[in-house]
XYZ file of C-alpha atoms in Angstrom:
505
model
C -49.283 241.843 210.744
C -50.748 243.788 213.625
C -54.381 242.929 214.260
C -55.890 245.779 216.216
C -58.440 243.495 217.821
C -59.927 240.056 217.348
C -61.925 240.077 214.123
C -64.233 237.227 213.180
C -67.295 237.274 211.016
C -70.566 237.382 212.945
C -73.524 235.313 211.823
C -76.131 237.024 209.663
C -79.808 236.135 209.582
C -80.811 233.693 206.844
C -78.334 234.900 204.206
C -78.924 233.851 200.604
C -75.379 232.464 200.487
C -73.752 230.271 203.069
C -70.329 231.100 204.497
C -68.776 228.548 202.176
C -70.603 229.972 199.163
C -69.432 233.516 199.938
C -65.851 232.269 200.233
C -66.169 230.677 196.799
C -67.960 233.733 195.381
C -65.155 236.199 196.098
C -62.582 233.965 194.388
C -64.537 234.384 191.132
C -63.419 238.031 191.348
C -66.787 239.688 190.735
C -66.547 243.353 189.826
C -67.670 246.034 192.259
C -70.715 246.621 190.058
C -71.563 242.929 190.317
C -70.979 242.833 194.084
C -73.165 245.892 194.523
C -75.941 244.210 192.542
C -75.663 241.100 194.741
C -75.823 243.267 197.867
C -78.894 245.065 196.579
C -80.633 241.763 195.823
C -79.795 240.396 199.268
C -77.765 237.561 197.806
C -74.862 238.480 200.076
C -74.235 240.954 202.883
C -71.317 243.278 203.539
C -70.793 241.490 206.849
C -70.397 238.200 205.014
C -67.977 239.756 202.537
C -65.824 241.203 205.296
C -65.764 237.864 207.072
C -64.751 236.032 203.905
C -61.964 238.467 203.072
C -60.652 238.379 206.651
C -60.620 234.585 206.491
C -58.463 234.798 203.357
C -56.072 237.188 205.071
C -55.759 234.729 207.949
C -55.231 231.792 205.587
C -52.782 233.318 203.116
C -51.185 236.402 204.636
C -50.579 235.138 208.168
C -50.501 231.416 207.390
C -50.005 229.326 204.244
C -47.687 231.160 201.857
C -47.463 234.006 204.422
C -47.490 236.729 201.778
C -47.046 239.465 204.362
C -49.070 242.002 202.372
C -50.974 243.403 205.362
C -49.649 245.346 208.346
C -52.976 246.118 210.061
C -56.484 244.698 210.055
C -59.275 247.019 211.129
C -60.883 245.774 214.338
C -64.091 247.655 213.506
C -64.552 246.199 210.022
C -67.147 243.575 210.978
C -69.222 245.989 213.075
C -69.020 248.634 210.369
C -70.213 246.134 207.781
C -73.135 245.078 209.981
C -74.227 248.693 210.478
C -74.025 249.349 206.751
C -76.133 246.274 206.057
C -78.742 247.681 208.445
C -78.555 251.078 206.755
C -79.044 249.435 203.367
C -82.157 247.671 204.618
C -83.587 250.839 206.135
C -82.669 253.556 203.649
C -80.843 252.027 200.698
C -77.350 252.387 199.304
C -75.261 255.560 199.292
C -73.536 254.653 196.034
C -71.270 252.248 194.143
C -68.767 251.608 196.957
C -71.359 251.341 199.705
C -70.586 248.263 201.807
C -67.502 247.356 199.733
C -64.332 246.346 201.645
C -61.167 248.196 200.584
C -57.500 248.174 201.632
C -55.193 251.191 201.945
C -51.455 251.479 201.470
C -49.986 252.303 204.856
C -48.829 255.777 203.891
C -52.458 256.958 203.674
C -53.608 258.455 206.974
C -56.375 256.837 209.011
C -57.450 258.359 212.316
C -58.558 254.964 213.684
C -55.467 252.967 212.685
C -51.747 253.703 212.753
C -49.984 254.987 209.646
C -46.451 253.597 209.666
C -45.226 254.540 206.163
C -43.515 251.155 206.477
C -41.052 252.434 209.046
C -40.259 251.683 212.663
C -39.746 255.444 212.918
C -43.524 255.887 212.657
C -44.808 252.397 213.485
C -47.592 252.424 216.039
C -48.292 256.130 215.612
C -51.814 257.215 214.705
C -52.519 260.490 212.890
C -55.184 262.919 214.061
C -57.215 262.937 210.855
C -58.132 260.784 207.898
C -56.569 261.550 204.532
C -58.893 263.289 202.080
C -59.328 260.087 200.073
C -60.214 258.154 203.245
C -62.887 260.715 204.133
C -64.359 260.237 200.665
C -64.345 256.469 201.071
C -65.953 256.518 204.515
C -68.601 259.030 203.418
C -69.448 256.712 200.530
C -69.848 253.766 202.905
C -66.719 251.865 201.881
C -65.317 249.622 204.610
C -61.626 250.126 205.419
C -60.533 246.524 205.892
C -56.923 247.280 206.784
C -53.560 248.724 205.773
C -51.037 247.191 203.364
C -47.263 246.997 203.535
C -45.107 249.161 201.280
C -41.530 249.880 200.380
C -40.340 251.901 203.362
C -41.190 255.601 202.978
C -42.550 254.634 199.513
C -38.958 254.981 198.331
C -38.094 252.212 195.894
C -39.494 249.168 194.120
C -39.166 246.177 196.467
C -41.935 246.358 199.137
C -39.659 245.672 202.044
C -39.801 247.766 205.178
C -38.458 247.879 208.702
C -42.005 247.880 210.066
C -43.731 245.370 207.776
C -40.901 243.166 206.526
C -40.761 241.690 203.017
C -43.963 241.171 201.017
C -43.901 238.140 198.697
C -45.181 237.822 195.152
C -48.055 235.276 195.168
C -47.105 234.047 191.680
C -43.656 232.990 192.867
C -42.761 233.391 196.524
C -39.109 233.846 195.619
C -39.888 236.868 193.443
C -40.344 240.546 194.116
C -43.882 241.970 194.130
C -42.193 245.226 193.174
C -43.274 248.442 194.873
C -43.691 250.711 196.514
C -47.412 249.803 196.565
C -46.618 246.096 196.490
C -48.683 245.280 199.557
C -51.781 246.801 197.951
C -51.101 244.945 194.694
C -50.605 241.600 196.426
C -53.750 242.179 198.502
C -55.965 242.490 195.435
C -54.113 239.751 193.523
C -54.700 237.343 196.444
C -58.330 238.456 196.834
C -58.005 240.029 200.273
C -60.385 242.771 199.050
C -61.863 243.732 195.697
C -60.157 247.123 195.765
C -56.989 248.642 197.197
C -55.346 252.039 197.008
C -51.714 252.842 196.436
C -49.581 255.863 195.697
C -47.451 256.510 192.639
C -44.482 258.856 192.357
C -42.390 257.149 189.684
C -44.371 253.962 189.040
C -45.321 252.681 192.481
C -48.866 251.708 191.472
C -48.247 250.496 187.942
C -45.106 248.395 188.427
C -46.478 246.248 191.289
C -49.768 245.898 189.403
C -47.764 244.530 186.487
C -45.859 242.152 188.773
C -49.072 240.702 190.242
C -51.370 240.389 187.198
C -53.477 243.250 188.526
C -54.759 246.575 187.235
C -53.536 249.900 188.573
C -53.897 253.463 187.395
C -51.782 256.529 187.973
C -54.312 259.347 187.535
C -53.445 262.685 185.996
C -51.439 264.802 188.385
C -54.055 266.894 190.174
C -57.092 264.659 189.645
C -57.254 263.446 193.258
C -56.565 265.358 196.471
C -53.427 264.274 198.328
C -53.811 265.709 201.831
C -53.044 263.191 204.562
C -50.701 261.106 202.413
C -47.025 260.823 203.343
C -45.120 262.589 200.552
C -42.120 261.749 198.425
C -42.393 264.475 195.786
C -44.938 267.292 195.866
C -44.744 267.646 192.096
C -45.028 263.923 191.223
C -47.053 262.126 193.931
C -50.478 260.750 193.092
C -52.900 258.295 194.700
C -54.920 255.738 192.775
C -56.876 252.469 192.832
C -55.676 248.921 192.243
C -57.943 245.976 191.424
C -58.266 242.795 189.400
C -60.416 244.406 186.685
C -60.516 247.643 184.727
C -64.178 248.020 185.666
C -63.256 248.341 189.337
C -60.727 251.063 188.530
C -63.521 253.039 186.878
C -65.846 252.521 189.855
C -63.177 253.792 192.242
C -62.253 256.861 190.201
C -65.885 257.930 190.078
C -65.788 258.287 193.849
C -62.317 259.583 194.651
C -61.665 262.111 191.874
C -61.707 265.613 193.300
C -59.477 268.324 194.707
C -59.305 268.880 198.453
C -56.935 271.844 198.580
C -57.102 274.619 195.957
C -53.643 275.725 197.097
C -52.130 272.336 196.233
C -49.631 273.207 193.488
C -50.824 270.334 191.304
C -54.585 270.887 191.733
C -55.305 271.561 188.086
C -59.070 271.928 187.993
C -60.040 268.296 187.739
C -63.604 269.120 188.769
C -64.084 270.787 185.395
C -62.411 268.107 183.280
C -63.561 264.709 184.487
C -66.547 262.901 182.921
C -69.859 262.219 184.642
C -68.777 258.608 185.130
C -65.699 256.649 184.154
C -67.945 253.597 183.910
C -69.290 255.131 180.694
C -65.880 254.459 179.138
C -66.276 250.677 179.479
C -66.931 250.030 175.802
C -65.919 246.618 174.423
C -65.471 248.261 170.996
C -63.220 251.065 172.230
C -60.188 249.685 170.358
C -61.846 249.999 166.952
C -60.214 253.020 165.318
C -58.117 253.904 168.366
C -54.742 255.455 167.534
C -52.074 253.733 169.625
C -48.336 254.347 169.359
C -45.872 251.724 170.607
C -42.753 253.246 172.142
C -39.938 250.952 171.010
C -37.377 252.590 173.279
C -39.280 251.189 176.282
C -38.569 247.560 175.335
C -35.607 245.690 176.769
C -32.855 243.880 174.882
C -31.642 241.539 177.627
C -32.370 237.801 177.564
C -34.744 238.422 180.495
C -36.716 240.846 178.319
C -37.309 238.479 175.419
C -40.445 236.843 176.774
C -41.901 240.196 177.837
C -41.378 241.422 174.278
C -43.091 238.316 172.904
C -46.111 238.904 175.153
C -46.333 242.505 174.003
C -46.054 241.466 170.344
C -49.058 239.166 170.803
C -50.960 242.020 172.400
C -50.144 244.308 169.481
C -51.484 241.736 167.022
C -54.681 241.496 169.060
C -55.046 245.284 169.070
C -54.701 245.455 165.307
C -57.231 242.651 164.884
C -59.660 244.669 167.038
C -59.376 247.625 164.662
C -56.785 249.740 166.442
C -54.437 251.825 164.311
C -51.039 250.882 165.759
C -47.780 252.581 164.808
C -44.263 252.625 166.276
C -41.778 255.284 167.249
C -38.302 254.617 168.549
C -38.300 257.542 170.994
C -40.291 260.646 171.802
C -37.655 263.066 170.557
C -37.714 265.206 173.664
C -36.744 264.596 177.241
C -36.804 266.090 180.709
C -33.423 267.170 182.004
C -34.668 268.234 185.443
C -33.125 266.999 188.663
C -34.985 264.291 190.561
C -37.839 266.214 192.140
C -37.720 264.296 195.412
C -34.115 265.399 195.888
C -35.449 268.910 196.374
C -38.930 268.276 197.736
C -39.081 265.302 200.103
C -37.475 266.609 203.289
C -39.533 269.808 203.491
C -42.705 268.046 202.373
C -42.283 265.279 204.945
C -41.603 267.793 207.711
C -44.849 269.547 206.793
C -46.653 266.195 206.836
C -45.283 265.429 210.324
C -46.453 268.811 211.619
C -50.018 267.882 210.675
C -49.741 264.255 211.847
C -50.703 264.897 215.458
C -49.264 264.448 218.965
C -47.659 261.075 218.208
C -45.084 262.827 216.018
C -45.055 266.302 217.547
C -41.685 267.980 217.061
C -40.225 265.087 215.063
C -38.380 265.894 211.846
C -37.472 263.959 208.729
C -33.779 264.382 209.564
C -34.263 262.872 213.028
C -36.170 259.887 211.687
C -33.497 259.080 209.135
C -30.719 259.373 211.742
C -32.337 257.232 214.422
C -31.702 253.916 212.686
C -33.851 250.877 212.057
C -34.775 251.889 208.507
C -34.044 249.365 205.742
C -30.401 249.931 204.803
C -30.680 251.026 201.176
C -33.682 253.249 201.938
C -31.894 254.790 204.918
C -28.879 255.703 202.819
C -31.055 257.272 200.125
C -33.083 259.298 202.606
C -30.081 260.509 204.544
C -28.632 261.828 201.287
C -31.660 264.137 201.023
C -31.187 265.746 204.426
C -29.883 269.295 204.319
C -29.858 269.452 200.534
C -31.347 272.165 198.337
C -35.087 272.661 198.628
C -37.886 274.449 196.838
C -36.849 277.801 198.312
C -33.467 277.567 196.579
C -33.333 279.967 193.582
C -32.016 277.171 191.363
C -35.135 275.019 191.996
C -37.107 277.010 189.446
C -34.348 276.666 186.851
C -33.342 273.053 187.457
C -36.699 271.477 188.314
C -39.753 273.593 187.560
C -38.812 274.926 184.140
C -37.598 271.666 182.560
C -40.498 269.739 184.091
C -43.008 272.244 182.718
C -41.303 272.124 179.333
C -41.539 268.314 179.286
C -45.229 268.371 180.204
C -45.931 270.915 177.478
C -43.906 268.963 174.903
C -45.661 265.699 175.763
C -49.108 267.299 175.568
C -48.276 268.862 172.196
C -46.896 265.549 170.916
C -50.103 263.702 171.812
C -52.393 266.406 170.405
C -50.437 267.203 167.230
C -50.179 263.535 166.279
C -53.772 262.700 167.261
C -52.630 259.900 169.586
C -55.087 258.244 171.944
C -52.422 256.394 173.930
C -48.806 255.310 174.067
C -48.186 251.608 174.727
C -45.228 249.717 176.197
C -44.545 247.060 178.862
C -44.887 248.348 182.415
C -41.518 246.737 183.105
C -38.967 245.507 180.576
C -38.427 242.278 182.506
C -40.498 239.894 184.622
C -40.413 240.330 188.418
C -36.911 239.968 189.842
C -35.772 237.746 192.697
C -36.199 238.966 196.251
C -33.365 241.256 197.185
C -32.555 242.090 193.553
C -33.442 245.598 192.418
C -35.457 245.913 189.194
C -35.099 249.698 189.059
C -33.514 249.620 185.606
C -36.381 247.594 184.156
C -39.063 250.074 185.208
C -40.814 252.002 182.433
C -43.039 254.186 184.565
C -41.120 257.469 184.691
C -42.501 258.829 181.412
C -46.071 259.249 182.639
C -44.883 260.601 185.977
C -42.753 263.281 184.320
C -45.538 264.150 181.870
C -48.173 264.472 184.599
C -50.270 262.169 182.456
C -52.629 259.299 183.301
C -51.300 255.763 182.849
C -52.909 252.387 183.415
C -51.122 249.056 183.815
C -53.156 245.925 183.076
C -52.404 242.221 182.550
C -50.822 241.346 179.197
C -49.949 237.711 179.864
C -47.322 235.533 181.516
C -43.818 234.285 180.882
C -43.109 230.577 180.451
C -42.275 230.479 184.184
C -45.729 231.816 185.080
C -44.606 235.340 185.966
C -47.000 238.179 185.138
C -46.357 240.722 182.385
C -48.166 244.043 182.429
C -48.836 246.518 179.632
C -49.031 250.258 180.185
C -51.163 252.768 178.298
C -50.400 256.475 178.724
C -52.989 259.051 177.716
C -53.538 262.777 177.534
C -53.922 264.821 180.710
C -57.314 264.251 182.381
C -58.247 261.720 179.686
C -58.401 258.732 182.003
C -61.612 257.704 180.254
C -59.842 256.887 176.981
C -57.124 254.661 178.437
C -59.663 252.987 180.735
C -61.818 252.244 177.700
C -58.900 250.818 175.710
C -57.704 248.623 178.568
C -61.257 247.431 179.210
C -61.819 246.507 175.563
C -58.628 244.456 175.517
C -59.456 242.811 178.848
C -62.972 241.922 177.615
C -61.733 240.332 174.384
C -58.491 238.802 175.686
C -58.664 238.293 179.452
C -55.152 237.608 180.691
C -55.474 237.556 184.445
C -55.023 234.187 186.157
C -55.307 233.910 189.931
C -52.119 232.882 191.763
C -51.959 229.212 192.690
C -50.602 230.012 196.156
C -53.935 231.606 197.156
C -56.647 229.394 195.627
């Protein structure tokens, strides 16, 4: 991990909690609402929180199990926290994330820290401007604690990169944390910050959340502005929060939902469709009467899938006991036959991203980066296959990508509405996390929500007999994040499944 400067917690004046008490406090995984209440009461300061989280990064990311989740730590984090504490004393809080430390996946641009996208091709380069989501976070008074490792170029499910190396799963250091937002998932699972942000093209938030007993949401396509985020697919990419509780997901969405560019092809008017607050959805009785459909086709049949299926069966029984109306279907009955969108979109989109990056990447192209070597082997081969291929200006793009994708979105929306379904349910991955170096691509269940442009939340469902996390995924109707947040929250409140990893006590 690159530390941009020495970062140690400064002493505060007569804090209500001692340094040792703050260290213990954050391991209880208080929600952002609870932390904010403690900050308001003066029981803890943002400076203390930053110091405690940085100490954990030192102890467990750099030393101890050496999880390797972080690639940068923000040298200004302590000073920023101190200034926000002073602002709180003088003029009060700006809102729910004021003074809260957060971590960003390192494909989200920050003007004060490099954005590597996990690659030596970009490592050490710093963009000119913050991403839209980062501007929102800073304006709200959130503290950017650092940047997390990712699968190189956010292309795959392993969280290994030429710039950041291999991130380890804190529940079993020999297992994959999955990806591509695995660094962000491990960071929240190991309590390096209460909140992290990842990106999701085909499951890159939800699958690592599942693998680390965390919560992650893929918002509806178009809910959150994407400028300043390194792209994979212009028609599939989203950005979203990751945390240890559903409550924190709601707190984050309240702040970051919004469209930055009306010309973004997936900006679908989220300003007119989102609720006043996603926190209003946190109803412990939300499951009572909810109509949930289990998608049987998303369950595995391998020996490795058996325990995942058992965990999901227990969850289904709990849902029924809570009053949910649960039914099963074997398959949706319709499918998307479009080409992989990134095959057509990534090269041109990444070139456009590089043009806006700033002087550090002036004149550089996607083709040059993939040719220059150093990129993780399997990622390099995949990216090089995209160079010089058909793009969105090709006449067949409309026929082979846009039309079938639109048809799938329309069919999914009609299916949910016509059958009065609140959410689909299935395991986020058919099998428990795989061994390092072993791809779990075939076990991933995340492509449905991505293709449908629909919101999906992954949350802890339990563990296998070997102590490996199992995540459940709920998929809802477009812009109906509130419903799936409410359902996940109600299950979490009645049947909490998260257990902190023993490697990071």
